[in-house]
Coordinates of C-alpha atoms in Angstrom, one line a residue:
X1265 CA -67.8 -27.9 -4.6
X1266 CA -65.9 -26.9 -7.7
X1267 CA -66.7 -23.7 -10.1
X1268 CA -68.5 -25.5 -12.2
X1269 CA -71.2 -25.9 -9.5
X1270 CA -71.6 -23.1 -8.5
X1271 CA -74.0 -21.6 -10.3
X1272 CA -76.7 -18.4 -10.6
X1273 CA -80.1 -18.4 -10.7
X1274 CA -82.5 -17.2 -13.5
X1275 CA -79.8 -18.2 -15.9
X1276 CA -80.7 -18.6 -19.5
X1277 CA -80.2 -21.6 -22.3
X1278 CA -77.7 -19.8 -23.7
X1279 CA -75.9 -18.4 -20.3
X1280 CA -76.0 -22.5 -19.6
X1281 CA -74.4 -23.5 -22.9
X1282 CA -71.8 -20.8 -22.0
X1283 CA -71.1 -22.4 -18.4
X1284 CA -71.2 -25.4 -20.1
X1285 CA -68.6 -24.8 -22.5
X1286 CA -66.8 -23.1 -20.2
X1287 CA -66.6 -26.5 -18.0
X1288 CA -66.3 -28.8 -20.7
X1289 CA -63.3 -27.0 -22.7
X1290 CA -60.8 -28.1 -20.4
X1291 CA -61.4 -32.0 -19.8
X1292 CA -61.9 -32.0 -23.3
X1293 CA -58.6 -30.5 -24.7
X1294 CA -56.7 -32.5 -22.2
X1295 CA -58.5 -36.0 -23.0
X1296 CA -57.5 -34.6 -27.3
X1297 CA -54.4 -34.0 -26.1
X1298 CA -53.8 -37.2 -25.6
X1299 CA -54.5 -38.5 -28.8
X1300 CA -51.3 -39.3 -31.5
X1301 CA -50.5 -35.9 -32.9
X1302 CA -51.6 -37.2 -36.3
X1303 CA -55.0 -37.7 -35.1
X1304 CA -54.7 -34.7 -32.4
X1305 CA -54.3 -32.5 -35.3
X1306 CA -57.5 -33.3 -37.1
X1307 CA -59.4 -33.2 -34.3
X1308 CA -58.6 -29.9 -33.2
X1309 CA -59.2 -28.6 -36.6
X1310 CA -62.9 -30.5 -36.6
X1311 CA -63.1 -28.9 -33.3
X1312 CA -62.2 -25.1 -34.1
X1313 CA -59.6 -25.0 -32.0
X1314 CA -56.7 -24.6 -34.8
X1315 CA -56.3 -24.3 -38.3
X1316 CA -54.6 -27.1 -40.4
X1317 CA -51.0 -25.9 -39.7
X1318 CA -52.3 -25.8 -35.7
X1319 CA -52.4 -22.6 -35.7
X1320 CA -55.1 -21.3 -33.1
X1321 CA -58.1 -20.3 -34.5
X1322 CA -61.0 -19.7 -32.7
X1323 CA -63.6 -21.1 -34.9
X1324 CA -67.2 -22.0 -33.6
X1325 CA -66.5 -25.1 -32.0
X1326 CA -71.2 -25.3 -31.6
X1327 CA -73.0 -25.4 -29.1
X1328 CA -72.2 -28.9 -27.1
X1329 CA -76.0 -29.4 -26.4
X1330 CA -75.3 -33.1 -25.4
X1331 CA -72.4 -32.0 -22.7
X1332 CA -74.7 -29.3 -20.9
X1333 CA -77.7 -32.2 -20.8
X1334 CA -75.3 -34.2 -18.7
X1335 CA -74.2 -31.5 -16.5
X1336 CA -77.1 -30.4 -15.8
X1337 CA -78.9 -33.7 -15.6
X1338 CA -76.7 -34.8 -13.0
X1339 CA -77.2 -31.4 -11.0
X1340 CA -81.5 -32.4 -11.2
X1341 CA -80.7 -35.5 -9.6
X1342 CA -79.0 -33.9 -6.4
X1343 CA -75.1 -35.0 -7.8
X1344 CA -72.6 -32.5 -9.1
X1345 CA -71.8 -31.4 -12.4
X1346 CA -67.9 -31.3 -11.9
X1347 CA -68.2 -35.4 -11.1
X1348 CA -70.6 -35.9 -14.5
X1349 CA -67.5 -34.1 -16.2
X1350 CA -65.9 -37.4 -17.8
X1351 CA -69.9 -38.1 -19.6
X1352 CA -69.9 -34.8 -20.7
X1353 CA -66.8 -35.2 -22.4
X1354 CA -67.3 -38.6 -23.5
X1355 CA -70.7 -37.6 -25.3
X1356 CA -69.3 -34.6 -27.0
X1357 CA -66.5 -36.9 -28.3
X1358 CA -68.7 -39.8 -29.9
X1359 CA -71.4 -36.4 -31.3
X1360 CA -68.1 -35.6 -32.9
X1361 CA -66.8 -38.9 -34.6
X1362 CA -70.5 -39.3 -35.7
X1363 CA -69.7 -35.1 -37.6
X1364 CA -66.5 -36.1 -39.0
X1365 CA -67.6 -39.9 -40.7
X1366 CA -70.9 -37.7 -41.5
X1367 CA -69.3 -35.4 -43.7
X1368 CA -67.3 -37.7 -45.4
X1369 CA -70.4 -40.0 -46.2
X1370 CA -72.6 -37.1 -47.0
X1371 CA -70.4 -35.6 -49.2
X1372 CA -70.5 -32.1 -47.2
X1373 CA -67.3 -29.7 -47.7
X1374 CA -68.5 -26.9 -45.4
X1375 CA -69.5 -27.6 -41.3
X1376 CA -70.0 -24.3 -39.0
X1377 CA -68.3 -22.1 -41.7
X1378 CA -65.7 -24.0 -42.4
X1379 CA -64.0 -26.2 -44.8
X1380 CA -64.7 -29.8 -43.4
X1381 CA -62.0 -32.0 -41.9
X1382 CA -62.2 -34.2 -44.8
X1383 CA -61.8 -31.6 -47.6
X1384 CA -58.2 -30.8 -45.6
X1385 CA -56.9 -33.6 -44.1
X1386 CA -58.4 -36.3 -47.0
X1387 CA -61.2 -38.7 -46.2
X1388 CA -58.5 -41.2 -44.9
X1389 CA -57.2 -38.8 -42.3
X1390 CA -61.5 -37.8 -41.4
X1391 CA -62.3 -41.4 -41.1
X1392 CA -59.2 -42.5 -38.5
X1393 CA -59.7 -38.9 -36.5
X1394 CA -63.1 -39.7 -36.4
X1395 CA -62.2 -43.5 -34.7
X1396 CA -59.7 -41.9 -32.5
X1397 CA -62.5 -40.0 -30.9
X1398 CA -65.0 -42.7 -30.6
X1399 CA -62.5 -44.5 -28.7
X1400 CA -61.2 -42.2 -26.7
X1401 CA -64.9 -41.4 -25.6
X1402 CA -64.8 -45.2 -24.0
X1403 CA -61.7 -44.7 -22.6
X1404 CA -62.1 -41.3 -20.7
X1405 CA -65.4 -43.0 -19.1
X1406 CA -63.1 -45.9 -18.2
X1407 CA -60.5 -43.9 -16.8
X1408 CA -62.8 -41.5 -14.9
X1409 CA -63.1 -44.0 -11.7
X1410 CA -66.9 -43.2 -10.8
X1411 CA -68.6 -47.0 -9.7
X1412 CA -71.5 -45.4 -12.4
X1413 CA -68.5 -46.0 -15.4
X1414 CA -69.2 -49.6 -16.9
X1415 CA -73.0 -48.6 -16.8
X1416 CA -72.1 -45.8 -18.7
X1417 CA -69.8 -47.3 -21.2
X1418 CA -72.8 -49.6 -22.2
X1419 CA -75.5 -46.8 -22.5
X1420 CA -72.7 -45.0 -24.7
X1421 CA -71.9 -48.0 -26.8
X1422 CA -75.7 -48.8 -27.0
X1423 CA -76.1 -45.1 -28.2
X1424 CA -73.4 -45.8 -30.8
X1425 CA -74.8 -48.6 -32.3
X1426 CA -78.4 -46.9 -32.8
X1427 CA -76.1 -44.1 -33.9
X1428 CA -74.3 -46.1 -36.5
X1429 CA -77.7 -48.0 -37.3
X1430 CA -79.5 -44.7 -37.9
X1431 CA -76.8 -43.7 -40.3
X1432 CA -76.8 -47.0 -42.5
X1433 CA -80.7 -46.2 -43.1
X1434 CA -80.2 -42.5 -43.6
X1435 CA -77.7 -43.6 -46.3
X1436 CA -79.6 -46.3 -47.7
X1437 CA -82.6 -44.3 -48.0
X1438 CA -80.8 -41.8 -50.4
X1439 CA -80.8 -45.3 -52.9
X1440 CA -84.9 -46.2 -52.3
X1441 CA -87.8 -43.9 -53.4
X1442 CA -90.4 -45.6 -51.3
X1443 CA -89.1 -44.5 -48.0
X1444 CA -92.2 -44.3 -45.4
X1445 CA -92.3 -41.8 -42.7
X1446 CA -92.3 -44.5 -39.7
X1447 CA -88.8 -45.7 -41.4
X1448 CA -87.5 -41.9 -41.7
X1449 CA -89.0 -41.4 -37.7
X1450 CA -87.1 -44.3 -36.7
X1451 CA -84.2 -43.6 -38.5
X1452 CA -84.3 -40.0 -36.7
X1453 CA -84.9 -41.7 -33.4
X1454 CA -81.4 -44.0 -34.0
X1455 CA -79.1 -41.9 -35.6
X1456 CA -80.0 -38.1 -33.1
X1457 CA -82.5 -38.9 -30.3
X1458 CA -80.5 -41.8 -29.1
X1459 CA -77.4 -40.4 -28.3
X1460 CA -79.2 -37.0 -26.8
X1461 CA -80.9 -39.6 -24.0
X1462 CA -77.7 -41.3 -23.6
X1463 CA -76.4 -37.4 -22.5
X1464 CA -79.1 -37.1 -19.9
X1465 CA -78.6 -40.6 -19.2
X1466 CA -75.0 -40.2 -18.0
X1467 CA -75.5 -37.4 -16.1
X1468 CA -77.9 -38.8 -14.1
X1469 CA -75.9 -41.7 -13.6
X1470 CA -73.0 -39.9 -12.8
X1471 CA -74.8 -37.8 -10.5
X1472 CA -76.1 -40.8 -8.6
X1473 CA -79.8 -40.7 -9.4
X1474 CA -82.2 -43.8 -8.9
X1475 CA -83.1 -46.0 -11.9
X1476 CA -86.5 -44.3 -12.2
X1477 CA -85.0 -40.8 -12.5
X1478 CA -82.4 -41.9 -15.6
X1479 CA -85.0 -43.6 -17.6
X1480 CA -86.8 -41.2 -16.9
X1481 CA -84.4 -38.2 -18.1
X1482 CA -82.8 -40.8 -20.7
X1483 CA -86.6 -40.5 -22.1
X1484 CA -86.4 -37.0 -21.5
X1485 CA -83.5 -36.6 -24.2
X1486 CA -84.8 -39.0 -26.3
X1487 CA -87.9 -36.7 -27.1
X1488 CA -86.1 -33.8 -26.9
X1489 CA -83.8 -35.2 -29.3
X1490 CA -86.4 -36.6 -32.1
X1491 CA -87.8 -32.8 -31.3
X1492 CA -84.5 -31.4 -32.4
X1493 CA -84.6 -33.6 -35.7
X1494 CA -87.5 -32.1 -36.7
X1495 CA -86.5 -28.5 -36.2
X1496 CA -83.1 -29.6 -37.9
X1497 CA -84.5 -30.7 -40.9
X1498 CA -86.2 -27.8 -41.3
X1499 CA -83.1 -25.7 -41.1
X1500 CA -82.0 -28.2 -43.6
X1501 CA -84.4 -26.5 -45.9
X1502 CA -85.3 -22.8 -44.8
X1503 CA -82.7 -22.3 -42.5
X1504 CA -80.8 -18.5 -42.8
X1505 CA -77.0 -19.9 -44.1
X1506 CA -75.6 -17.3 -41.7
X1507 CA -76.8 -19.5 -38.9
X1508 CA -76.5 -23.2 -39.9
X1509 CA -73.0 -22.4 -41.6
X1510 CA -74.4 -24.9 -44.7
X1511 CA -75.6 -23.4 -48.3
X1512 CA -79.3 -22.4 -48.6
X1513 CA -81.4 -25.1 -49.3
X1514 CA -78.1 -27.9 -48.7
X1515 CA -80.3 -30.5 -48.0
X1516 CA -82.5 -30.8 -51.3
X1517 CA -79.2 -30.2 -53.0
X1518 CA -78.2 -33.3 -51.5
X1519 CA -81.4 -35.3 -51.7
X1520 CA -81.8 -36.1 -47.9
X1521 CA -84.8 -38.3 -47.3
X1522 CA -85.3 -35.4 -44.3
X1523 CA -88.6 -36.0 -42.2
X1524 CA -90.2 -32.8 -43.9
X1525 CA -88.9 -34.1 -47.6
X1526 CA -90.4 -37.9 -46.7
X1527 CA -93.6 -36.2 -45.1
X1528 CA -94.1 -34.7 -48.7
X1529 CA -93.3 -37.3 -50.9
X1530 CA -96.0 -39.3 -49.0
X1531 CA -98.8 -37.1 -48.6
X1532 CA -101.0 -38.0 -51.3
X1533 CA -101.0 -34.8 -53.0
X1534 CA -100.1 -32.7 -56.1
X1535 CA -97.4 -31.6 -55.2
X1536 CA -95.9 -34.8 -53.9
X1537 CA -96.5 -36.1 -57.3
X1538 CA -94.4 -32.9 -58.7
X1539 CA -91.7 -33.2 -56.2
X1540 CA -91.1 -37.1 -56.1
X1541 CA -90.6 -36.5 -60.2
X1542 CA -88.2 -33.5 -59.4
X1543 CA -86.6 -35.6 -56.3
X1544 CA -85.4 -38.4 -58.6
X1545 CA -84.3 -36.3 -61.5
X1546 CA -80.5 -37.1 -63.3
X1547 CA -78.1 -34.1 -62.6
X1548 CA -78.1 -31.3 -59.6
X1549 CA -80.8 -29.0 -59.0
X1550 CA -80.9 -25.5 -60.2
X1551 CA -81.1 -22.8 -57.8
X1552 CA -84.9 -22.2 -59.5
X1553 CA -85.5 -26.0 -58.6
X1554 CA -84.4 -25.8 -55.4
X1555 CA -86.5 -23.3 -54.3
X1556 CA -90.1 -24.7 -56.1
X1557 CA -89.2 -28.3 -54.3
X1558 CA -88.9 -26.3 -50.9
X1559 CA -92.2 -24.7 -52.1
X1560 CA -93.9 -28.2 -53.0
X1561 CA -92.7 -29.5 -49.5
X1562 CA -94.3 -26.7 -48.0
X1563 CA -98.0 -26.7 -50.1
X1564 CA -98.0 -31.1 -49.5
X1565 CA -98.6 -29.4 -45.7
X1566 CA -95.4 -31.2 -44.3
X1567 CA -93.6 -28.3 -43.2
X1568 CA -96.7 -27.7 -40.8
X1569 CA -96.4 -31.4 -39.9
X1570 CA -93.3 -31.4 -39.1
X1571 CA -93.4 -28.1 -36.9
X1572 CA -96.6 -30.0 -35.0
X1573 CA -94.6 -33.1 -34.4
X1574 CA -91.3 -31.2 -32.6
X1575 CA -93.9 -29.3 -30.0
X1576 CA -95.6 -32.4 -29.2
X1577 CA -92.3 -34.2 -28.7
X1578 CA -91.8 -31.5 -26.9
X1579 CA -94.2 -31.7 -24.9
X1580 CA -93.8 -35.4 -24.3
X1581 CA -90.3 -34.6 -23.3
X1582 CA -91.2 -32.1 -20.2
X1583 CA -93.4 -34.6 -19.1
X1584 CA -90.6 -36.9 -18.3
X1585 CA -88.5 -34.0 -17.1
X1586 CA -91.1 -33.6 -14.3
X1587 CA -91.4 -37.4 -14.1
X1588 CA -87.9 -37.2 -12.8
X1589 CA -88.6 -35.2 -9.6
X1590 CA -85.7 -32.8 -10.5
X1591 CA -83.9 -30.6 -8.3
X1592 CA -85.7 -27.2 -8.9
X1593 CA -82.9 -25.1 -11.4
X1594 CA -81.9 -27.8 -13.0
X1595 CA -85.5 -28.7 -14.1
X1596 CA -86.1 -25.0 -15.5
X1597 CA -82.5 -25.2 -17.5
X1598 CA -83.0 -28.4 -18.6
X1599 CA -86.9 -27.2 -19.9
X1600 CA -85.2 -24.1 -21.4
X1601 CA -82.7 -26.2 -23.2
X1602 CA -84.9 -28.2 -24.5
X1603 CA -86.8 -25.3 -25.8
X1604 CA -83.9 -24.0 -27.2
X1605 CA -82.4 -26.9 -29.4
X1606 CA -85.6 -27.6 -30.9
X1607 CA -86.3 -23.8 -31.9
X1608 CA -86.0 -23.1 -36.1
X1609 CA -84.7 -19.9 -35.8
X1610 CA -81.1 -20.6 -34.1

């Protein structure tokens, strides 16, 4: 038994992120390590590891949610975290290529407080670090020798492709005004939940758990991971800058068909009417415009909506936690993760 599983009791979500990180760190600097330097470079500054001269910086690297699911997901089934180590890495690599190709498609020039990769390095230099770490994901679950690997590489690759999937639509949306919530829920499902269940999914594989018990937590992910869309958008929206690291409001700036913003536009009511016309204006919001189309959002009721959806998702999810027959820890970490990443305060 290795450090990394030897753990406390009565630990919090956020003293598990921390053992987490602490785990996860080293695997994954040495699998970036071994990427060309002109993609190691890149990565490392996406990562908050260095600065663009590869300098060390210490910037906030988040909070690798998806690694600590298969760590601890692997522990619930009776295996060991240390030997779910190469998923852990691998899904924090893939989260990553999906952050880097986001930011260029979306446009976005700040992630966690900090100019992003593509605003530095050129959206050329984004795009290839970005496919350096997608397949570099596949080849550290290759390389890692467990008999669970070629399972896992096709629940990762599966993942990918509802990641990729989820992205076209979110994009393609942005062009249509007639977007339906059941579109913007699956779209949601693809492009987050998907690769959240994969997490779970690996660990449990890697930690030798029966069929049952990884679709099961794979389920378990997935809920918690359309949870956590909801409770992103609405950081999207009202979420404190200091704490999402994006300008106030950065998702109406951009016109993100969100789930709240789609919720609104299709509720039937005044204020949908007001905000579709505002929506699909020519030329950038003012800061006054910003905040009445938060407001409309909020009076259509969707902000209410879309609070109700992530605790019965919620909900749903600790139901297939405990479906799971989990070890007894690793069920109460995994609930108070859960609870965590789907909070709209952090």
């Amino acid at each position: 038994m290795t450090d990394l599983d030897v753990t406390t009791a009565h630990r919090s979500a956020r003293e598990v992120l921390s053992w987490s990180r602490a785990g996860l760190d080293p695997a994954l600097r040495a699998a970036v390590d071994r990427l060309p330097d002109s993609m190691r470079v890149i990565a490392g500054y996406h990562l908050g590891w260095w600065d663009e001269h590869g300098h060390p910086a210490g910037a906030d690297p988040g909070k690798a949610l998806r690694p600590a699911l298969a760590l601890l997901t692997a522990q619930a089934v009776g295996g060991s975290a240390t030997e779910a180590l190469p998923g852990a890495v691998a899904v924090e690599l893939v989260h990553n290529f999906s952050l880097l190709h986001d930011d260029v498609m979306d446009g976005d020039a700040t992630r966690r407080h900090r100019p992003t990769a593509w605003t530095v390095f050129g959206v050329n230099g984004a795009i290839l670090a970005g496919d350096s770490l997608l397949t570099l994901a596949l080849d550290v679950l290759a390389g890692s020798g467990h008999p669970a690997a070629t399972q896992a590489i096709r629940v990762l690759s599966a993942a990918t492709q509802r990641l990729n999937d989820g992205q076209a639509a979110d994009l393609a949306f942005e062009e249509r005004g007639d977007v339906q919530v059941a579109e913007c829920v699956r779209m949601a499902q693809n492009k987050t939940a998907g690769l959240i269940g994969a997490s779970c999914a690996l660990g449990a594989l890697f930690g030798g758990g029966t069929a049952d018990q990884v679709e099961h937590l794979r389920q378990f992910g997935e809920h918690v991971g359309l949870a956590f869309q909801f409770a992103d958008d609405l950081l999207g929206i009202w979420g404190d800058p200091e704490v999402t690291g994006k300008p106030v409001y950065s998702d109406l700036h951009n016109r993100k068909k969100s789930l709240p913003v789609v919720a609104a536009l299709n509720s039937d009511t005044t204020a949908a009417r007001e905000l579709d016309e505002l929506y699909h204006t020519e030329g950038q919001l003012t800061g006054a415009e910003l905040e009445h189309v938060a407001r409309l959002i909020e009076a259509s009721g969707a902000r209410d909506w879309s609070v109700g959806r992530a605790e019965t998702l919620l909900a749903q999810a600790r139901e297939h936690l405990r479906a799971a027959d989990p070890a007894e820890q690793a069920e109460r970490e995994l609930d108070a993760l859960a609870a965590l990443a789907t909070q709209r305060d952090h």
